[in-house]
Coordinates of C-alpha atoms and ligand atoms in Angstrom, one line a residue:
X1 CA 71.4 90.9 109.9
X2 CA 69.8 87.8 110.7
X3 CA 70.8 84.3 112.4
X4 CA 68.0 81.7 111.2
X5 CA 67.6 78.2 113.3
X6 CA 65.2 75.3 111.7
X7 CA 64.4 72.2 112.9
X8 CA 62.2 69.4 111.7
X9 CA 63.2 67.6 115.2
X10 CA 59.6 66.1 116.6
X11 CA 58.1 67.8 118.4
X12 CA 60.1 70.7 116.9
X13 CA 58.7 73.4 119.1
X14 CA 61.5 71.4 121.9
X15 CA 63.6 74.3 120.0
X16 CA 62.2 76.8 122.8
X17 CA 63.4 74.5 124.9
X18 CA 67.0 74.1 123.8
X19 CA 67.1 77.7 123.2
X20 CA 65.1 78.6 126.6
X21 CA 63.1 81.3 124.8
X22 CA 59.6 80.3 124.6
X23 CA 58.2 80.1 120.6
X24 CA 54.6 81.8 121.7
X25 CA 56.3 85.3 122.7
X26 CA 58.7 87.6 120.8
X27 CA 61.9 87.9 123.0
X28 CA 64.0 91.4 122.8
X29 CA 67.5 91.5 124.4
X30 CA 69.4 95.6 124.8
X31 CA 72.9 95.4 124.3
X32 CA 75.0 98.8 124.8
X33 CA 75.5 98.7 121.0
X34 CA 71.6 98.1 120.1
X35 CA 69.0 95.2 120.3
X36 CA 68.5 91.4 119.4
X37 CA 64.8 90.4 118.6
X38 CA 64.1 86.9 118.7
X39 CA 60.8 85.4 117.6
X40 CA 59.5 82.1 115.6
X41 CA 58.0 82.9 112.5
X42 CA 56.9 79.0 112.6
X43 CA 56.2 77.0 115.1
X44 CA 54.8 73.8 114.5
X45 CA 55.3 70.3 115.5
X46 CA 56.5 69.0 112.5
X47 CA 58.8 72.2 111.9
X48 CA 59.6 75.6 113.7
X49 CA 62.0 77.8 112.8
X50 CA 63.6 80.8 115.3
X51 CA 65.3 83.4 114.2
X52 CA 67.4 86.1 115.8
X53 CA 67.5 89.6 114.0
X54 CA 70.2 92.0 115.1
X55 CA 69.1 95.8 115.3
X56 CA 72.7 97.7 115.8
X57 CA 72.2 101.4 116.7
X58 CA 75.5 102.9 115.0
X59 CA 75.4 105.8 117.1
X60 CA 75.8 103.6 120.2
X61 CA 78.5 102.1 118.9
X62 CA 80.5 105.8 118.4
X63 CA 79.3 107.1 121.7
X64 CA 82.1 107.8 123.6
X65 CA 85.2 106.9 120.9
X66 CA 87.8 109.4 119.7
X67 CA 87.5 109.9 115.9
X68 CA 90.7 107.5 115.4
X69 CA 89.4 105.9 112.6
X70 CA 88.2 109.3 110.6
X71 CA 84.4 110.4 111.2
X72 CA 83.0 108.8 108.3
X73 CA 84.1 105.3 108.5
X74 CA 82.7 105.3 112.6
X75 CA 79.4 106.5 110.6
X76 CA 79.9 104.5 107.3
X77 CA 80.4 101.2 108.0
X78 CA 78.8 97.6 107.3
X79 CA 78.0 97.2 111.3
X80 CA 74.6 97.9 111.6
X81 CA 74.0 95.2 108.5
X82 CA 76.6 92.5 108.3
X83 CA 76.3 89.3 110.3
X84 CA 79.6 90.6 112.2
X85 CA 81.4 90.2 115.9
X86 CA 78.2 92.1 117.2
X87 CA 76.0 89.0 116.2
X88 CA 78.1 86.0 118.0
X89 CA 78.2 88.7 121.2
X90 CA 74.6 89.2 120.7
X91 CA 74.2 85.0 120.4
X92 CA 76.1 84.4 123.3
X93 CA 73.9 86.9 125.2
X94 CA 70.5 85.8 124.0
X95 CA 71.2 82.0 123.7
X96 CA 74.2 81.0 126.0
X97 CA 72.5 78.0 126.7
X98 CA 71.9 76.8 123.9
X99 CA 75.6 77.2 122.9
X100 CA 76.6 75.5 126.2
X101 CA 74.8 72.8 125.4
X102 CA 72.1 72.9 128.1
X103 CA 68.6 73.0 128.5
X104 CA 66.6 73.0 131.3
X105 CA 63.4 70.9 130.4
X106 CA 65.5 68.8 127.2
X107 CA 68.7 68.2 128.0
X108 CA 68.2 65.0 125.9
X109 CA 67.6 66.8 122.7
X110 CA 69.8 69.2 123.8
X111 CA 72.4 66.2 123.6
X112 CA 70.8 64.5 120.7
X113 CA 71.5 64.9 116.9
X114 CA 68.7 66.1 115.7
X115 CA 67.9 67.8 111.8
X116 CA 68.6 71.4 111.9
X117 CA 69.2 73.7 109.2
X118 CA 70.8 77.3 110.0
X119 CA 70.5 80.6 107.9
X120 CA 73.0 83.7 108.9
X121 CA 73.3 86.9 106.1
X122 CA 74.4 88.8 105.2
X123 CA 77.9 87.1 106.4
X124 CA 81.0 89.3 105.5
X125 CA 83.3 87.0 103.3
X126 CA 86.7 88.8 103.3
X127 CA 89.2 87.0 101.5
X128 CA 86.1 85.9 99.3
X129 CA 83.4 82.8 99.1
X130 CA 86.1 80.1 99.2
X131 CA 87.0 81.1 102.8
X132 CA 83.7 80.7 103.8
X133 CA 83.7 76.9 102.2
X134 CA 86.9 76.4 103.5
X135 CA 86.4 77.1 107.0
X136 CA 83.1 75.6 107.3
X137 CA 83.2 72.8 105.4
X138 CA 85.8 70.4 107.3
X139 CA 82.7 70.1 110.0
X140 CA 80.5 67.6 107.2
X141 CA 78.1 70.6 106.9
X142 CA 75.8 70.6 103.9
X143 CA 77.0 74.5 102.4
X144 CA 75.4 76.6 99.9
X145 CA 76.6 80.0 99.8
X146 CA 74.9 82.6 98.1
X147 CA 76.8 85.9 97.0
X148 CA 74.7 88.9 97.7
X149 CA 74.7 91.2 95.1
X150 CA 76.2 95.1 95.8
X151 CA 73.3 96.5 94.3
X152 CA 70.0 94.8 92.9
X153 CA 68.9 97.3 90.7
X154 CA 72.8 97.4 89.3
X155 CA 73.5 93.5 88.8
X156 CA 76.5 95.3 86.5
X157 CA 77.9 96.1 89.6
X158 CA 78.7 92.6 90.2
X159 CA 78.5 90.5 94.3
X160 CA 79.4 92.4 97.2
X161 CA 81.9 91.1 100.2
X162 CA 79.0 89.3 102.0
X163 CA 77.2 86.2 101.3
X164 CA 73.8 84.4 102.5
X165 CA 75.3 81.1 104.4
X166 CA 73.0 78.1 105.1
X167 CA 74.3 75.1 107.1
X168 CA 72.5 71.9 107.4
X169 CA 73.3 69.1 109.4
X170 CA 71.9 66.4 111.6
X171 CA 73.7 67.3 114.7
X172 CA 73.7 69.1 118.2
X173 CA 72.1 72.6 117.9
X174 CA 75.3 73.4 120.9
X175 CA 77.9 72.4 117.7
X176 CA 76.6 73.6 115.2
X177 CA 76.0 77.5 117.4
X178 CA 79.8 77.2 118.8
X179 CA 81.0 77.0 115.2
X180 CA 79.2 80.1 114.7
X181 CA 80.4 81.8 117.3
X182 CA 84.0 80.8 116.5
X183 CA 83.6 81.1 112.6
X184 CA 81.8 84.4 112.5
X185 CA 84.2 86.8 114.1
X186 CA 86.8 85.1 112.5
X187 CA 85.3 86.1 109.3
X188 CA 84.5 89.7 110.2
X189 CA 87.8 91.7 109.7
X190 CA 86.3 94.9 111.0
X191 CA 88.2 96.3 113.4
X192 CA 85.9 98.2 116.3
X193 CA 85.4 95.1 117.8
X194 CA 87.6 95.6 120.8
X195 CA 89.7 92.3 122.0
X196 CA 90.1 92.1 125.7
X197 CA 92.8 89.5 126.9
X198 CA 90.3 86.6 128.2
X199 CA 89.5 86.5 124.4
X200 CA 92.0 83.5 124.4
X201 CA 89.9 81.7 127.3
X202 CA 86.5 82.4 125.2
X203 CA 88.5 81.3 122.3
X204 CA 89.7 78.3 123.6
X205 CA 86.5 77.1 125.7
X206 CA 84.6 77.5 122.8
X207 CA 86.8 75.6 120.0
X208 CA 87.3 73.1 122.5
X209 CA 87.2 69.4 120.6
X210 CA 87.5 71.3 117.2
X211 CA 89.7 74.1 117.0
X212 CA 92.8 72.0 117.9
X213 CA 92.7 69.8 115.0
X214 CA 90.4 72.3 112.1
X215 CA 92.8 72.3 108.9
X216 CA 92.0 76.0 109.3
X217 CA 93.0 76.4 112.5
X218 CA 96.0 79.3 112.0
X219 CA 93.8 81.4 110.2
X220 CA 90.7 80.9 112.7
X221 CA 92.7 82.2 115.1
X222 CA 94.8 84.8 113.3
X223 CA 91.5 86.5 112.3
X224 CA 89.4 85.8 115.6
X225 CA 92.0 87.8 117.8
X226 CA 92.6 90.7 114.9
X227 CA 96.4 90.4 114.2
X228 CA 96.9 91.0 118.4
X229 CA 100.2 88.8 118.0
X230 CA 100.8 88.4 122.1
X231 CA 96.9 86.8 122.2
X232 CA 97.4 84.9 118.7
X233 CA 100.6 83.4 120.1
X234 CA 99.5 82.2 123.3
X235 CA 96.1 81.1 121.9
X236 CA 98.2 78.6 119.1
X237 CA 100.3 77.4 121.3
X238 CA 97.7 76.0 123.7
X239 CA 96.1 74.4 120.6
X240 CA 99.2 72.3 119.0
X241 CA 99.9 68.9 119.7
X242 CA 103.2 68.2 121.5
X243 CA 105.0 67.7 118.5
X244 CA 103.9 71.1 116.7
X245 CA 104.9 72.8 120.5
X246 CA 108.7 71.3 119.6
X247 CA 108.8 72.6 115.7
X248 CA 107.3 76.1 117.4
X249 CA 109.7 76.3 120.0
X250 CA 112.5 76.2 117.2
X251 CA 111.3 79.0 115.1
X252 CA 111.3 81.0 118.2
X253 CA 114.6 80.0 118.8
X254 CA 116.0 80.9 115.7
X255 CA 114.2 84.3 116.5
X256 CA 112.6 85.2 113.1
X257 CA 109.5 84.8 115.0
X258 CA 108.2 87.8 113.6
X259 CA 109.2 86.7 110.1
X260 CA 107.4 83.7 111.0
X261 CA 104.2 85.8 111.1
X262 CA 104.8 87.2 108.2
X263 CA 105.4 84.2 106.6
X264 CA 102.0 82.6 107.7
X265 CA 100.1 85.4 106.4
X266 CA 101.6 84.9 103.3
X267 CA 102.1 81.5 102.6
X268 CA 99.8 80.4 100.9
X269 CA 101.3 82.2 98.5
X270 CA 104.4 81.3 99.1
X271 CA 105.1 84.7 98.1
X272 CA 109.0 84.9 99.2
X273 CA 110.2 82.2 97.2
X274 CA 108.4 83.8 94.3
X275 CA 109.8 87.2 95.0
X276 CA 113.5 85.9 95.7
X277 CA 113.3 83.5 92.4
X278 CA 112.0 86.7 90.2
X279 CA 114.6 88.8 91.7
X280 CA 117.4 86.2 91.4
X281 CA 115.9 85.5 87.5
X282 CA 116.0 89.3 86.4
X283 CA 119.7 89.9 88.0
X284 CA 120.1 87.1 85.5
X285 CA 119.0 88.3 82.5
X286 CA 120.4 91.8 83.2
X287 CA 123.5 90.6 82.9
X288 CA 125.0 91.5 86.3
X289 CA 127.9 90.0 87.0
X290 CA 129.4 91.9 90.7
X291 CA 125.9 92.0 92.7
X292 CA 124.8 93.9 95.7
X293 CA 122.3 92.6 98.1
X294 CA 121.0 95.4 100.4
X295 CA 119.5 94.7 103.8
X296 CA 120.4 90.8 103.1
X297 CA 118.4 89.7 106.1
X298 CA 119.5 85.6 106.4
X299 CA 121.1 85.3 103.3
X300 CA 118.2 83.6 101.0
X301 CA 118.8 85.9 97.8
X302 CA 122.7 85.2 98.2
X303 CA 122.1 81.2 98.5
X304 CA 120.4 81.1 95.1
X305 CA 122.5 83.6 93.5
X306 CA 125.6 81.6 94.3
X307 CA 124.3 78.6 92.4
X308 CA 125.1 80.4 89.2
X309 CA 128.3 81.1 87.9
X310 CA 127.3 84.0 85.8
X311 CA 127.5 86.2 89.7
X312 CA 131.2 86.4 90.3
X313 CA 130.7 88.7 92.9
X314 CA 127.7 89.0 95.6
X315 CA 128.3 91.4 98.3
X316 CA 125.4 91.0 101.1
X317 CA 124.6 94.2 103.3
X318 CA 122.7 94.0 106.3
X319 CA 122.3 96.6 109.6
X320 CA 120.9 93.3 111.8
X321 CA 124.1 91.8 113.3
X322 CA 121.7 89.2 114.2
X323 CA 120.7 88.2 110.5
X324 CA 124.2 89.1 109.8
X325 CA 125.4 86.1 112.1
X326 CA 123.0 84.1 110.7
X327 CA 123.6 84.3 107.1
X328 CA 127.7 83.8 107.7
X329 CA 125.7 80.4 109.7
X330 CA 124.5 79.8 105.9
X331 CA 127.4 80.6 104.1
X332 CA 129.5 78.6 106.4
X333 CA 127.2 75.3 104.9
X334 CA 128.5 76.2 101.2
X335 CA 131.0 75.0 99.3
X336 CA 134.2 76.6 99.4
X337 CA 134.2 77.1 95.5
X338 CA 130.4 79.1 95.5
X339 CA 131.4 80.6 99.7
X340 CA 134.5 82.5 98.2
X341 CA 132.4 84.4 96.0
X342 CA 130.1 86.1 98.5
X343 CA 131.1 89.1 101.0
X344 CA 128.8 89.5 104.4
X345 CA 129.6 93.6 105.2
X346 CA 127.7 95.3 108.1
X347 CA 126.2 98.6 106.8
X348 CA 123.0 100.9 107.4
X349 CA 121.9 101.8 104.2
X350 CA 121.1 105.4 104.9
X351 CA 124.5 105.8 105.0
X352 CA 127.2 106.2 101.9
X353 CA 129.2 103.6 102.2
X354 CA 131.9 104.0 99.4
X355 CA 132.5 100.1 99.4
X356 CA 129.4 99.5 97.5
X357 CA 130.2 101.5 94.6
X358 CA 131.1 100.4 91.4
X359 CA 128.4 97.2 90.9
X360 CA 126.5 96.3 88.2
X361 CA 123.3 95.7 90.1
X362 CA 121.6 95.7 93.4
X363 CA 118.8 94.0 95.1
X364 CA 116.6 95.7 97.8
X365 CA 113.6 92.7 98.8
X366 CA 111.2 93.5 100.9
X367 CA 113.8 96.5 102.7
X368 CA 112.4 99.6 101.8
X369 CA 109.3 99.5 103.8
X370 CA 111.2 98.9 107.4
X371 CA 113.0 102.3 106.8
X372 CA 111.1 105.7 108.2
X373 CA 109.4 107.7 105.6
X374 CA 111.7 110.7 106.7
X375 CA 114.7 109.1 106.2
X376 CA 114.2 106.9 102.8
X377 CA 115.5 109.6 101.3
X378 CA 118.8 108.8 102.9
X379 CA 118.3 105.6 101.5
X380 CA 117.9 106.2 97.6
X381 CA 120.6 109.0 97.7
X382 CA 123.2 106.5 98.9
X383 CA 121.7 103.8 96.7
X384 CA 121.2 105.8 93.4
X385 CA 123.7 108.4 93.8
X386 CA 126.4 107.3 95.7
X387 CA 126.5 103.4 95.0
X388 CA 125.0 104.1 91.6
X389 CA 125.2 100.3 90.6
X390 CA 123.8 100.1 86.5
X391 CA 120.6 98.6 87.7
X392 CA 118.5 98.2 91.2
X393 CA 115.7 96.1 92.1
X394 CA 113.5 97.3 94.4
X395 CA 110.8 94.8 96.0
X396 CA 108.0 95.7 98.6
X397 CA 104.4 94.6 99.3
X398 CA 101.4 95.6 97.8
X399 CA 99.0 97.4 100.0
X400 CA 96.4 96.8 97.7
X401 CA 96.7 93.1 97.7
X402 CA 96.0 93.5 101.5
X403 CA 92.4 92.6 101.6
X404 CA 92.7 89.2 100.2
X405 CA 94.8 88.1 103.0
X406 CA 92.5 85.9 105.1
X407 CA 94.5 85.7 108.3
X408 CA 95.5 89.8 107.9
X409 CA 93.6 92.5 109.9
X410 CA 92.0 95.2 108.2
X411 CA 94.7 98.0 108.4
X412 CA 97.2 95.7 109.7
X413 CA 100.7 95.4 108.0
X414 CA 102.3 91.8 107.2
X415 CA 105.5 92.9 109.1
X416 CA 105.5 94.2 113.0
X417 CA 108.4 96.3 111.6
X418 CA 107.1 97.8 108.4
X419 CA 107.3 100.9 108.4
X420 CA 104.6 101.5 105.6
X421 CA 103.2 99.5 103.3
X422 CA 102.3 101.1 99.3
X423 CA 99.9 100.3 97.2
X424 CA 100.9 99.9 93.4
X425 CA 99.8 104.1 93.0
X426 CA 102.2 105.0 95.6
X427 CA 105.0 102.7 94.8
X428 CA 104.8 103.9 90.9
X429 CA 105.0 107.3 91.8
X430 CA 108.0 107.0 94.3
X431 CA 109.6 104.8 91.4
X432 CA 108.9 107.7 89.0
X433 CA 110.1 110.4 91.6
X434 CA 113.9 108.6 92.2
X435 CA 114.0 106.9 88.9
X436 CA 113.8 111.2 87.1
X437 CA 115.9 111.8 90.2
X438 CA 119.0 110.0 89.5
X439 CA 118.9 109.3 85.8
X440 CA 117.5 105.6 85.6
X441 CA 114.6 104.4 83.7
X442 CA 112.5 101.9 85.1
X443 CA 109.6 99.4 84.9
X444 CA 107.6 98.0 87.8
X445 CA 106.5 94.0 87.7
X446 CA 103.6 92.1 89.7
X447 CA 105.0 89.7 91.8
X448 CA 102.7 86.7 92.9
X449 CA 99.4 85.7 91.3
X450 CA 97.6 89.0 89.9
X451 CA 94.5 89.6 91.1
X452 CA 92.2 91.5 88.8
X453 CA 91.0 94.5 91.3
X454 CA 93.8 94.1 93.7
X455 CA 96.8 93.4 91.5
X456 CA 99.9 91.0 92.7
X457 CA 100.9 90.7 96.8
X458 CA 104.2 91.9 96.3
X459 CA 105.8 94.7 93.3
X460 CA 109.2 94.8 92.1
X461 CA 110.7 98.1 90.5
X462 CA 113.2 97.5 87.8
X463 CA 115.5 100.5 87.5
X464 CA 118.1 100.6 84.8
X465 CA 120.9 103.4 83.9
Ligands
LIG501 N1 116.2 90.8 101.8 C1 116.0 89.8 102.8 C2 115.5 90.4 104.1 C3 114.3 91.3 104.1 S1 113.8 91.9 105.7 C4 115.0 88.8 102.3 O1 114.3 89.1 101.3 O2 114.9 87.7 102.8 C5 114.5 93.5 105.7 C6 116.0 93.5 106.1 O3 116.5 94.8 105.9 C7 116.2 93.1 107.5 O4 117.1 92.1 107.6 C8 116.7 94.4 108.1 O5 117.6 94.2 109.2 C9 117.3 95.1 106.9 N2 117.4 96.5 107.1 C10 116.5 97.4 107.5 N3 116.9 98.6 107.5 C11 118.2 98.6 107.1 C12 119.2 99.6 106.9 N4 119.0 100.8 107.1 N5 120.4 99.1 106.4 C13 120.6 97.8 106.1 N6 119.7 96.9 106.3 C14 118.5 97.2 106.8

């Protein structure tokens, strides 16, 4: 992996100044995880060009780590080739200056605006090309991105994750660097990069002037510190404005602050309205009249179903006495008319519970996957067998879907308290297994935009008697 700095500055050999690393020699930094080479393949006064290549040594990097992540993935991984975390530590070894802004002989092109143009590939691009655009873009850079293609002898095999990024601008060499510092871990979604807790402080020295008022900002963040909520917190909360402190303070408050996460990992997407509108729409057309909703959270299935007369009866369920509270807070707002039709009962839904029998349908969004694997079969006996409502809807995220989530960890789930998360394999086969269980058919719908290798975010299983 490479990072590539050009300048057509005069005299443009000042560039060994700015990045105190004289262009006559070939410079070689050891890290504990390998080497950075840094050498001038031109160096002239009209135009010189320095470029740092990054030699990782992958069995450094396992030396002295558990096999948590499997053997082969701490063997067989992109590290030792993509323009990763290891290349903004190995840039903020080899040219601190530079990034600080200061130069010993120049500080005044070191201060200046001056023509640079900067190469870095391969650059991982999770969440795909557009989040590359979009993060670098709101700085005024001239972009071209360039996918890299898996396999050049296979062009059939279509572009891999990682892209060949160049940035031009006529601007500080220090700006252009901290971007990169910033941008590129931020686009890496590995996860052996270990985050220590003065990550913030780097963080927030380093996107000082910018990183406060970035469109991107949230997802900058969200993907810098890996999902590490605590660090994510603190670190966005020392970047909003007064006002955006107030509107922060009240989602905390309300304590769904972890739903809050989960929300802004999704929300592009705005994935739960779609869900709860899909759900709400199919109870519909099934004809249900006396409705269940099962693990009810806030209330936010019940408030559209109440809008139609067709439900004469919606019965929320929900363990949380918290959510419980807060959707009687909801129902409370209704009119009397739509309120006298709903019923708010505190229940664990790994327990029969003979009050919920004898419905037409029930909803389960986005429940399943907070319940222990052990004990979900609790869970579809007392809702298939014991309830046995005609039909039950059965929501939950797709796994697969995952990777596209720019401001998601690898291996992270949306929701501190899933449980599991399924891709659309797993959650068929479950569907399959209790649907030949208990006598119901089903079918299982995308939910959300489909993607064509990763399917929908979210699935819904449609299970009929
Ligand atoms: N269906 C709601 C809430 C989804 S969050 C919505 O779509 O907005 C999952 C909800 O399931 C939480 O409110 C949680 O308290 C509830 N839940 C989890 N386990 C449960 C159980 N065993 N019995 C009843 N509710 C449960």
């Amino acid at each position: 992996m490479f990072l590539q700095i050009t300048t057509t500055h005069r005299p443009a050999t000042d560039l060994g100044y700015l990045l105190h690393k004289n262009p006559g020699r070939a410079h070689e930094v050891e890290f504990g995880f390998g080497k950075a080479h840094l050498f001038y393949p031109e160096a002239g006064d009209a135009r010189c060009t320095a470029t740092l290549v990054l030699d990782i040594d992958p069995v450094a990097l396992v030396r002295g780590k558990g096999t948590g992540d499997g053997l082969l993935s701490q063997y067989v991984n992109d590290r030792p080739y993509a323009a990763s975390s290891f290349l903004a530590v190995a840039m903020g070894r080899t040219i601190r200056e530079a990034i600080q802004g200061r130069s010993r002989e120049r500080q005044a092109v070191a201060d200046a605006a001056i023509p640079l143009e900067v190469v870095v590939a391969p650059l991982p691009a999770r969440g795909g090309e557009d989040i590359v655009r979009r993060l670098f873009a709101p700085f005024g850079y001239d972009l071209k991105i360039e996918p890299i293609l898996l396999d050049p002898h296979r062009p059939d095999w279509g572009h891999s994750q990682y892209v060949t990024l160049t940035l031009c601008a006529t601007c500080r060499l220090a700006d252009i660097l901290t971007h990169l510092v910033v941008i590129i871990p931020a686009l890496d979604g590995a996860k052996h990069y270990y985050i220590a807790d003065d990550e913030v402080e780097k963080l927030l020295t380093r996107g000082k002037g910018w990183l406060e008022t970035h469109p991107e900002r949230e997802l900058i963040v969200t993907r810098y510190l890996r999902g590490r909520r605590s660090l994510i917190k603190d670190a966005l909360a020392r970047l909003a404005s007064a006002e955006e402190t107030e509107e922060a303070a009240e989602v905390a408050v309300d304590g769904s602050r972890m739903d809050a996460a989960e929300e802004i990992i999704e929300r592009p997407l705005r994935l739960h309205d779609v869900r709860l509108d899909t759900v709400a729409e199919t109870l519909k057309s099934l004809g249900a009249a006396r409705v269940l909703d099962l693990g009810c959270g806030e209330g936010k299935l019940i408030g559209r179903l109440v809008k139609d007369k067709q439900f004469i009866e919606i019965v929320g369920v929900e363990v949380s006495s918290v959510s419980l509270a807060r959707a009687l807070a909801r129902l409370e707002k209704l009119p009397e008319k739509q309120r006298e039709r709903v019923k708010l009962l505190q229940g664990a839904l790994i327990y029969r519970d003979a009050r919920l029998r004898g419905f037409d349908a029930a909803a389960l969004v986005e429940v399943i996957e907070h319940i222990e694997p052990d004990r979900l079969y609790h869970l579809e006996r007392s809702v298939f067998s014991d309830a046995a409502p005609r039909a039950v809807l059965v929501t939950t995220p797709n796994a697969d879907y995952n990777a596209l989530f720019p401001t998601l960890a690898a291996g992270k789930f949306r929701h501190e308290d899933h449980r599991f998360e399924w891709s659309r394999a797993e959650f068929a086969a479950w569907a399959e297994r209790v649907a030949s269980a208990y006598g119901y058919q089903f079918r299982i719908e995308p939910l959300g935009e489909v993607d064509a290798q990763h399917g929908a975010p979210s699935q819904m299983g449609v299970f009929t008697r």
